[in-house]
Tab-separated table of C-alpha atoms in Angstrom:
chain	number	residue	atom	x	y	z
A	1	MET	CA	101.156	101.077	184.380
A	2	GLY	CA	99.107	100.744	181.043
A	3	VAL	CA	95.570	97.925	179.399
A	4	ILE	CA	96.699	96.426	177.199
A	5	GLN	CA	97.018	97.128	173.535
A	6	THR	CA	96.479	94.936	171.165
A	7	SER	CA	96.417	97.605	167.367
A	8	ASP	CA	96.388	101.128	167.036
A	9	SER	CA	92.160	100.285	166.323
A	10	ASP	CA	91.710	98.677	169.851
A	11	THR	CA	93.267	101.452	171.618
A	12	ALA	CA	91.427	104.497	169.846
A	13	THR	CA	87.959	102.256	170.946
A	14	SER	CA	88.886	101.375	174.632
A	15	ASP	CA	89.716	105.738	174.560
A	16	ALA	CA	86.306	106.086	172.950
A	17	GLU	CA	84.516	104.224	174.835
A	18	PHE	CA	86.263	105.449	178.400
A	19	CYS	CA	86.472	108.832	177.361
A	20	ALA	CA	82.365	108.468	176.740
A	21	GLU	CA	82.350	106.597	180.099
A	22	ILE	CA	83.601	109.277	182.112
A	23	ARG	CA	81.801	112.245	180.488
A	24	ASP	CA	78.242	111.074	181.014
A	25	TRP	CA	79.408	109.882	184.849
A	26	LEU	CA	80.227	113.857	185.093
A	27	ALA	CA	77.034	114.505	183.983
A	28	GLU	CA	74.969	112.281	186.383
A	29	ASN	CA	76.697	113.150	189.292
A	30	LEU	CA	77.984	116.930	188.625
A	31	SER	CA	73.960	117.457	189.307
A	32	GLY	CA	71.627	117.774	193.349
A	33	GLU	CA	74.292	118.139	196.279
A	34	PHE	CA	76.552	118.786	194.024
A	35	ARG	CA	75.497	120.980	190.899
A	36	ASP	CA	76.403	124.177	192.794
A	37	LEU	CA	79.710	122.777	192.887
A	38	ARG	CA	80.645	123.583	188.992
A	39	GLY	CA	83.694	125.922	188.788
A	40	THR	CA	84.458	126.389	192.473
A	41	GLY	CA	87.613	125.446	194.813
A	42	GLY	CA	91.090	125.516	193.228
A	43	PRO	CA	94.185	128.248	193.449
A	44	GLY	CA	94.414	131.485	195.826
A	45	ARG	CA	90.195	129.427	195.702
A	46	GLU	CA	90.557	126.393	198.002
A	47	HIS	CA	87.648	127.856	200.765
A	48	GLU	CA	85.231	128.095	198.756
A	49	PHE	CA	82.745	125.341	199.325
A	50	PHE	CA	85.488	122.966	201.082
A	51	GLU	CA	83.294	120.602	202.880
A	52	GLU	CA	81.598	119.990	199.944
A	53	ARG	CA	84.162	119.632	197.451
A	54	LEU	CA	85.335	117.233	199.658
A	55	ALA	CA	82.212	115.322	199.348
A	56	TRP	CA	82.619	114.946	195.467
A	57	ASP	CA	85.906	113.708	196.130
A	58	ARG	CA	85.330	110.954	198.546
A	59	HIS	CA	81.782	110.008	196.401
A	60	LEU	CA	84.444	109.912	193.446
A	61	ALA	CA	86.218	107.807	195.055
A	62	ALA	CA	83.411	105.461	196.461
A	63	ALA	CA	82.420	105.149	191.783
A	64	GLY	CA	87.021	104.317	191.140
A	65	TRP	CA	87.508	107.468	189.848
A	66	THR	CA	90.434	108.533	191.447
A	67	CYS	CA	94.082	107.027	191.601
A	68	LEU	CA	93.385	106.126	187.782
A	69	GLY	CA	97.115	105.667	187.041
A	70	TRP	CA	97.570	103.076	190.272
A	71	PRO	CA	98.596	99.953	190.106
A	72	VAL	CA	95.180	97.855	190.877
A	73	GLU	CA	96.581	95.577	193.519
A	74	TYR	CA	96.723	99.648	195.400
A	75	GLY	CA	93.533	100.394	194.277
A	76	GLY	CA	93.829	101.791	190.849
A	77	ARG	CA	92.569	100.597	187.998
A	78	GLY	CA	95.969	100.494	186.077
A	79	ALA	CA	94.431	103.251	183.791
A	80	SER	CA	96.865	104.009	180.521
A	81	VAL	CA	98.827	107.264	180.247
A	82	ARG	CA	96.050	108.437	177.487
A	83	GLN	CA	93.427	107.558	179.817
A	84	GLN	CA	94.143	109.534	183.094
A	85	VAL	CA	95.133	112.991	180.328
A	86	ILE	CA	91.805	111.779	178.799
A	87	PHE	CA	90.270	111.824	182.306
A	88	HIS	CA	92.055	115.062	183.705
A	89	GLU	CA	90.999	116.862	180.049
A	90	GLU	CA	87.528	115.567	180.826
A	91	TYR	CA	86.800	116.540	184.372
A	92	ALA	CA	88.031	119.951	183.314
A	93	LYS	CA	85.671	120.489	180.398
A	94	ALA	CA	82.745	119.629	183.307
A	95	ASP	CA	84.023	122.170	184.761
A	96	ALA	CA	84.141	119.848	187.851
A	97	PRO	CA	85.836	121.467	191.330
A	98	ALA	CA	88.481	121.416	192.780
A	99	ARG	CA	89.833	118.849	194.315
A	100	VAL	CA	91.070	118.783	198.128
A	101	SER	CA	92.559	115.879	197.933
A	102	HIS	CA	95.075	116.642	194.887
A	103	VAL	CA	98.266	116.738	197.900
A	104	GLY	CA	97.984	113.140	198.585
A	105	GLU	CA	96.349	112.004	195.484
A	106	GLU	CA	98.747	113.418	192.718
A	107	LEU	CA	102.731	114.263	194.735
A	108	LEU	CA	101.564	111.512	198.216
A	109	GLY	CA	100.623	108.072	196.836
A	110	PRO	CA	102.957	107.845	193.541
A	111	THR	CA	105.780	108.805	195.885
A	112	LEU	CA	104.781	105.685	198.174
A	113	LEU	CA	104.659	103.649	194.678
A	114	ALA	CA	107.851	104.759	194.010
A	115	PHE	CA	109.910	104.727	196.185
A	116	GLY	CA	107.955	103.587	199.982
A	117	THR	CA	108.091	100.481	201.948
A	118	GLU	CA	105.647	97.841	201.472
A	119	GLU	CA	104.592	98.350	204.314
A	120	GLN	CA	104.304	102.509	204.246
A	121	LYS	CA	102.264	101.781	201.007
A	122	ARG	CA	99.524	99.472	203.157
A	123	ARG	CA	99.406	102.150	205.470
A	124	PHE	CA	98.775	105.324	203.478
A	125	LEU	CA	97.036	104.086	199.764
A	126	PRO	CA	93.989	103.286	201.140
A	127	GLY	CA	93.395	105.796	202.665
A	128	VAL	CA	94.647	108.076	199.989
A	129	ARG	CA	92.430	106.809	197.060
A	130	SER	CA	89.084	107.470	199.779
A	131	VAL	CA	90.152	110.017	200.711
A	132	GLY	CA	89.755	109.547	203.902
A	133	GLU	CA	92.990	111.503	204.975
A	134	LEU	CA	94.526	115.186	203.480
A	135	TRP	CA	98.041	115.330	203.958
A	136	CYS	CA	100.060	118.915	202.873
A	137	GLN	CA	103.916	119.010	201.927
A	138	GLY	CA	106.406	120.671	203.948
A	139	TYR	CA	109.301	121.621	201.865
A	140	SER	CA	109.275	125.305	201.952
A	141	GLU	CA	111.461	127.358	204.467
A	142	PRO	CA	111.796	130.777	205.066
A	143	GLY	CA	115.107	131.718	204.914
A	144	ALA	CA	114.836	128.784	202.607
A	145	GLY	CA	112.363	129.474	199.866
A	146	SER	CA	112.253	127.146	197.325
A	147	ASP	CA	115.645	126.109	197.690
A	148	LEU	CA	115.556	122.878	199.080
A	149	ALA	CA	118.144	122.105	199.955
A	150	ALA	CA	118.735	125.197	201.697
A	151	VAL	CA	116.370	123.425	204.051
A	152	SER	CA	116.995	123.695	208.053
A	153	THR	CA	113.837	121.965	209.070
A	154	THR	CA	115.541	118.627	211.634
A	155	ALA	CA	114.772	115.441	213.038
A	156	ARG	CA	116.788	113.068	215.299
A	157	LEU	CA	115.695	109.711	215.691
A	158	ASP	CA	114.654	109.017	219.465
A	159	GLY	CA	114.363	106.063	219.650
A	160	ASP	CA	111.166	104.107	218.071
A	161	LYS	CA	110.251	108.174	217.036
A	162	TRP	CA	112.571	110.666	214.838
A	163	VAL	CA	111.383	114.473	216.794
A	164	ILE	CA	111.394	116.560	214.137
A	165	ASN	CA	112.264	120.806	215.049
A	166	GLY	CA	111.879	123.606	212.704
A	167	GLN	CA	109.473	125.817	210.931
A	168	LYS	CA	107.899	125.217	207.158
A	169	ILE	CA	105.724	128.580	204.800
A	170	TRP	CA	103.617	128.470	202.114
A	171	THR	CA	102.553	125.200	203.131
A	172	SER	CA	98.685	124.998	201.517
A	173	LEU	CA	95.963	123.607	202.781
A	174	ALA	CA	98.523	121.976	206.149
A	175	HIS	CA	95.074	123.845	208.606
A	176	VAL	CA	92.862	120.862	206.931
A	177	ALA	CA	95.009	118.155	206.325
A	178	ASP	CA	96.260	114.552	208.246
A	179	TRP	CA	99.754	114.674	207.279
A	180	CYS	CA	101.812	116.239	205.773
A	181	PHE	CA	104.986	114.190	204.607
A	182	VAL	CA	108.216	116.280	206.136
A	183	ILE	CA	111.969	117.537	203.930
A	184	ALA	CA	114.190	117.450	207.047
A	185	ARG	CA	117.784	116.997	208.369
A	186	THR	CA	118.696	114.483	210.227
A	187	GLU	CA	122.761	114.295	209.492
A	188	LYS	CA	123.402	116.630	212.423
A	189	GLY	CA	126.756	119.004	210.259
A	190	SER	CA	125.660	118.045	207.458
A	191	SER	CA	124.580	120.647	204.307
A	192	ARG	CA	122.986	121.361	200.943
A	193	HIS	CA	121.209	118.119	199.677
A	194	LYS	CA	123.130	115.198	201.634
A	195	GLY	CA	121.547	114.299	205.018
A	196	LEU	CA	118.034	115.462	204.062
A	197	SER	CA	115.020	113.058	204.520
A	198	TYR	CA	111.518	112.641	203.612
A	199	LEU	CA	108.595	111.883	206.714
A	200	LEU	CA	105.408	111.407	207.150
A	201	VAL	CA	104.251	113.435	209.860
A	202	PRO	CA	101.371	113.159	211.435
A	203	MET	CA	99.146	117.267	212.157
A	204	ASN	CA	97.015	116.804	214.971
A	205	GLN	CA	99.188	116.172	217.967
A	206	PRO	CA	100.935	118.714	220.357
A	207	GLY	CA	104.239	119.686	218.801
A	208	ILE	CA	102.766	121.357	215.564
A	209	GLU	CA	101.440	124.869	215.103
A	210	VAL	CA	100.040	125.915	212.740
A	211	ARG	CA	99.237	129.470	211.528
A	212	PRO	CA	97.139	130.748	208.665
A	213	ILE	CA	98.816	133.285	206.544
A	214	GLU	CA	96.323	135.800	204.673
A	215	GLN	CA	96.860	136.791	201.263
A	216	LEU	CA	95.839	139.890	199.184
A	217	THR	CA	92.896	138.069	198.491
A	218	GLY	CA	91.725	138.303	201.103
A	219	THR	CA	92.003	134.202	201.629
A	220	SER	CA	94.109	131.987	203.796
A	221	GLU	CA	95.638	128.824	202.058
A	222	PHE	CA	98.829	128.987	202.065
A	223	ASN	CA	100.140	128.329	206.376
A	224	GLU	CA	103.093	128.398	208.909
A	225	VAL	CA	103.900	124.806	209.913
A	226	PHE	CA	105.900	124.518	213.006
A	227	PHE	CA	107.551	122.053	214.902
A	228	ASP	CA	108.238	122.231	218.323
A	229	ASP	CA	109.519	118.976	219.264
A	230	ALA	CA	106.396	117.365	217.156
A	231	VAL	CA	106.886	113.443	216.761
A	232	THR	CA	106.483	110.622	213.937
A	233	GLU	CA	107.349	107.029	213.968
A	234	ALA	CA	110.738	105.831	213.089
A	235	GLY	CA	109.534	103.392	210.158
A	236	LEU	CA	107.780	106.462	208.261
A	237	VAL	CA	110.725	107.672	206.293
A	238	VAL	CA	110.308	107.104	202.623
A	239	GLY	CA	113.674	105.726	201.065
A	240	GLU	CA	116.961	105.363	203.356
A	241	PRO	CA	117.279	108.201	205.461
A	242	GLY	CA	119.237	110.983	204.227
A	243	ASP	CA	118.071	110.234	200.877
A	244	GLY	CA	115.322	112.290	200.480
A	245	TRP	CA	116.718	114.515	198.401
A	246	ARG	CA	115.917	112.500	195.869
A	247	VAL	CA	112.536	111.078	197.133
A	248	ALA	CA	111.622	114.417	197.125
A	249	MET	CA	113.127	115.602	193.327
A	250	GLY	CA	110.325	112.415	191.946
A	251	THR	CA	107.818	114.065	193.868
A	252	LEU	CA	108.084	117.236	192.069
A	253	THR	CA	107.989	115.859	188.925
A	254	PHE	CA	104.737	113.844	190.262
A	255	GLU	CA	103.311	117.128	190.706
A	256	ARG	CA	104.253	118.513	187.051
A	257	GLY	CA	102.691	115.341	185.788
A	258	ILE	CA	99.381	113.992	183.698
A	259	SER	CA	96.679	116.392	185.987
A	260	THR	CA	98.434	119.988	184.288
A	261	LEU	CA	96.749	119.098	181.294
A	262	GLY	CA	93.174	119.763	182.807
A	263	GLN	CA	94.780	122.485	184.522
A	264	GLN	CA	95.367	123.959	180.584
A	265	ILE	CA	91.976	123.479	180.056
A	266	ARG	CA	91.247	125.713	182.805
A	267	PHE	CA	93.359	128.540	182.383
A	268	ALA	CA	91.574	128.061	179.051
A	269	ARG	CA	88.349	128.469	180.067
A	270	GLU	CA	89.929	131.627	181.308
A	271	LEU	CA	92.020	132.750	178.349
A	272	ALA	CA	88.366	132.341	175.898
A	273	ASP	CA	86.411	134.614	179.117
A	274	ILE	CA	88.869	137.245	179.023
A	275	GLU	CA	88.716	137.538	175.361
A	276	ALA	CA	84.676	137.768	175.724
A	277	LEU	CA	85.331	140.433	178.018
A	278	ALA	CA	87.432	142.061	175.071
A	279	ARG	CA	85.314	142.105	173.044
A	280	ARG	CA	82.408	142.777	174.925
A	281	THR	CA	84.369	146.285	175.832
A	282	GLY	CA	85.599	146.746	172.573
A	283	ALA	CA	89.384	146.148	174.097
A	284	ALA	CA	89.496	143.628	171.451
A	285	ASP	CA	90.066	146.063	169.303
A	286	ASP	CA	93.352	147.672	170.166
A	287	PRO	CA	95.619	145.966	168.143
A	288	LEU	CA	98.116	145.730	171.766
A	289	ILE	CA	95.307	143.676	173.127
A	290	ALA	CA	94.963	141.547	170.205
A	291	ASP	CA	98.436	140.560	169.725
A	292	ARG	CA	98.595	139.677	173.711
A	293	ILE	CA	94.951	137.403	173.362
A	294	ASP	CA	96.856	136.297	170.779
A	295	SER	CA	100.202	135.644	172.058
A	296	ALA	CA	98.195	134.412	174.969
A	297	TRP	CA	96.572	131.833	171.784
A	298	VAL	CA	99.960	130.917	171.243
A	299	GLY	CA	101.300	129.448	174.717
A	300	LEU	CA	98.692	127.330	175.601
A	301	ARG	CA	99.419	125.321	173.037
A	302	VAL	CA	102.612	125.028	174.135
A	303	LEU	CA	102.066	124.743	176.743
A	304	ARG	CA	100.118	121.438	174.796
A	305	ALA	CA	102.624	120.748	172.997
A	306	HIS	CA	105.491	120.504	176.297
A	307	ALA	CA	103.448	117.884	178.647
A	308	LEU	CA	102.207	115.500	176.058
A	309	ARG	CA	106.210	115.616	175.299
A	310	THR	CA	107.231	115.236	178.476
A	311	MET	CA	105.123	112.108	178.983
A	312	SER	CA	105.802	109.941	175.591
A	313	GLU	CA	107.438	106.860	176.700
A	314	ASP	CA	110.060	107.688	174.691
A	315	THR	CA	111.507	111.177	176.817
A	316	HIS	CA	113.176	111.599	180.252
A	317	ASP	CA	114.093	114.966	179.768
A	318	ALA	CA	116.020	115.406	182.864
A	319	GLY	CA	114.444	118.835	182.512
A	320	GLY	CA	111.031	118.880	181.961
A	321	ALA	CA	109.973	118.607	185.113
A	322	SER	CA	111.384	122.682	185.566
A	323	VAL	CA	110.666	123.092	181.591
A	324	SER	CA	106.705	122.949	182.469
A	325	LYS	CA	106.994	124.781	185.606
A	326	LEU	CA	108.290	127.702	184.382
A	327	LEU	CA	107.052	128.198	180.930
A	328	TRP	CA	102.628	127.628	182.745
A	329	GLY	CA	103.481	129.875	186.153
A	330	ASN	CA	104.761	133.166	183.775
A	331	TRP	CA	101.815	131.527	181.273
A	332	HIS	CA	99.540	131.958	183.563
A	333	ARG	CA	101.103	135.465	185.184
A	334	GLY	CA	100.606	137.278	181.552
A	335	LEU	CA	97.389	136.434	181.940
A	336	GLY	CA	96.191	137.501	185.128
A	337	GLU	CA	97.897	140.563	183.985
A	338	LEU	CA	96.481	140.597	180.460
A	339	ALA	CA	92.269	140.562	182.374
A	340	MET	CA	93.423	143.588	184.495
A	341	ALA	CA	94.940	145.298	180.894
A	342	VAL	CA	91.682	144.278	179.216
A	343	GLN	CA	89.970	146.024	181.812
A	344	GLY	CA	91.355	148.987	181.879
A	345	ALA	CA	90.946	152.274	185.150
A	346	ALA	CA	88.058	149.723	185.931
A	347	GLY	CA	89.862	147.227	186.722
A	348	LEU	CA	91.789	148.986	189.874
A	349	VAL	CA	88.309	149.753	191.353
A	350	LEU	CA	86.944	147.726	194.144
A	351	GLY	CA	83.481	146.029	193.869
A	352	PRO	CA	80.943	147.022	197.029
A	353	ASP	CA	81.001	143.304	198.115
A	354	ASP	CA	84.876	141.470	197.133
A	355	MET	CA	87.126	141.767	194.469
A	356	THR	CA	85.935	140.407	190.978
A	357	ALA	CA	87.582	137.434	189.729
A	358	TRP	CA	89.862	139.097	187.329
A	359	GLN	CA	91.172	140.845	190.777
A	360	ARG	CA	92.103	138.159	191.952
A	361	LEU	CA	93.362	135.989	188.842
A	362	TYR	CA	95.328	139.334	188.918
A	363	LEU	CA	96.725	138.914	192.184
A	364	PHE	CA	96.963	135.316	192.885
A	365	SER	CA	98.535	134.831	189.400
A	366	ARG	CA	101.734	137.049	190.729
A	367	ALA	CA	102.940	133.860	193.332
A	368	ASP	CA	102.676	131.294	190.864
A	369	THR	CA	106.447	131.785	189.093
A	370	ILE	CA	107.293	131.344	193.067
A	371	TYR	CA	105.379	128.296	194.648
A	372	GLY	CA	105.925	125.135	193.379
A	373	GLY	CA	109.914	126.273	192.791
A	374	SER	CA	110.978	130.019	191.880
A	375	ASN	CA	111.553	131.008	187.947
A	376	GLU	CA	115.738	130.772	189.572
A	377	VAL	CA	115.296	127.930	191.429
A	378	GLN	CA	114.373	126.618	187.862
A	379	ARG	CA	116.494	128.069	186.124
A	380	ASN	CA	119.425	126.533	187.903
A	381	ILE	CA	118.365	123.406	187.968
A	382	ILE	CA	117.580	123.164	183.894
A	383	ALA	CA	121.340	125.595	183.530
A	384	GLU	CA	123.347	123.682	185.872
A	385	ARG	CA	121.994	120.258	185.912
A	386	VAL	CA	120.341	120.240	181.752
A	387	LEU	CA	122.863	122.376	179.881
A	388	GLY	CA	125.846	120.915	181.925
A	389	LEU	CA	127.180	124.735	182.605
A	390	PRO	CA	129.371	125.679	186.223
A	391	ARG	CA	127.220	125.510	189.432
A	392	GLU	CA	126.094	129.324	191.077
A	393	ALA	CA	128.434	130.160	194.247
A	394	ARG	CA	126.675	129.233	196.897
A	395	PRO	CA	127.950	130.207	201.061
């Protein structure tokens, strides 16, 4: 996947040149019509400047800054892991807007490269790379939550179509997505991880209804999605029918990949802003607050060290992705709690127009330990698949 490396010196020079290239490009292009997009979007704020951020994503694509790690034959740049890390960190340092197309680029694209047929790659990867088609993820269900093996949405093969019935929940950006990758039970009478299939389903059809879920923050980037005899082509199953569990686990691994390093830059900015607030208000003089700020700083370094370790070529820890989710989910939830502690009683008062950024952070970060796989599910994965402990009793 990486560039040819002839020596450590050549690699360092190549990486430095790549870093300068992306830094200069961002400085030049985050101006004019895109100037006001700095710092916009992201979890809990996906409603901000959505159309403008979509235009920005397409501007990135036109300049060749999407899908960097993909093979050149599929529209990528064949960038090394080091260069991908550089891109995500420089992008975050520039305070560039949160990406609208991240589900397609960071989840669906790598999944198709790893498990898809050549026909599927040729059909869908160009739309992901150009941001011509947006994607959402159909995993969680009301009766299953983060327990993916307990999904009950069904799909049956009827001639040349899969017919899908069921409900998904907490589906981010389903209201703007063109396609959804859906985990459905395709083998009647199957249970748990057996008999699941990974289907690619068009969202714009009569058999699909999307209902936004209003959150405590007042936004509604999450949705319920209802499938009532929705259809997709028979050939739009990734991997073999019944092999959806393996493919879905691959997607979850990609979800917790290189882009998390950019996420950590944003976390660091939030922490720095909280520390500055604590100094302005005098909250930093409280030893307990000061200790919590120091602990958050240490925790952020742990997040980075773990992310880099799991990306190294000689490390293929089966529980690495689950550990990563546990680490950042709990750290960020704790940061929201720290923000409220620093504000004190003032943090409990709603402003004249809307809640503050810190109140939004606190409320939305409560979900960090739930979405993308809850703490409980991640701990079970680590216990059973990594530590070899007895499986949890299930009905």
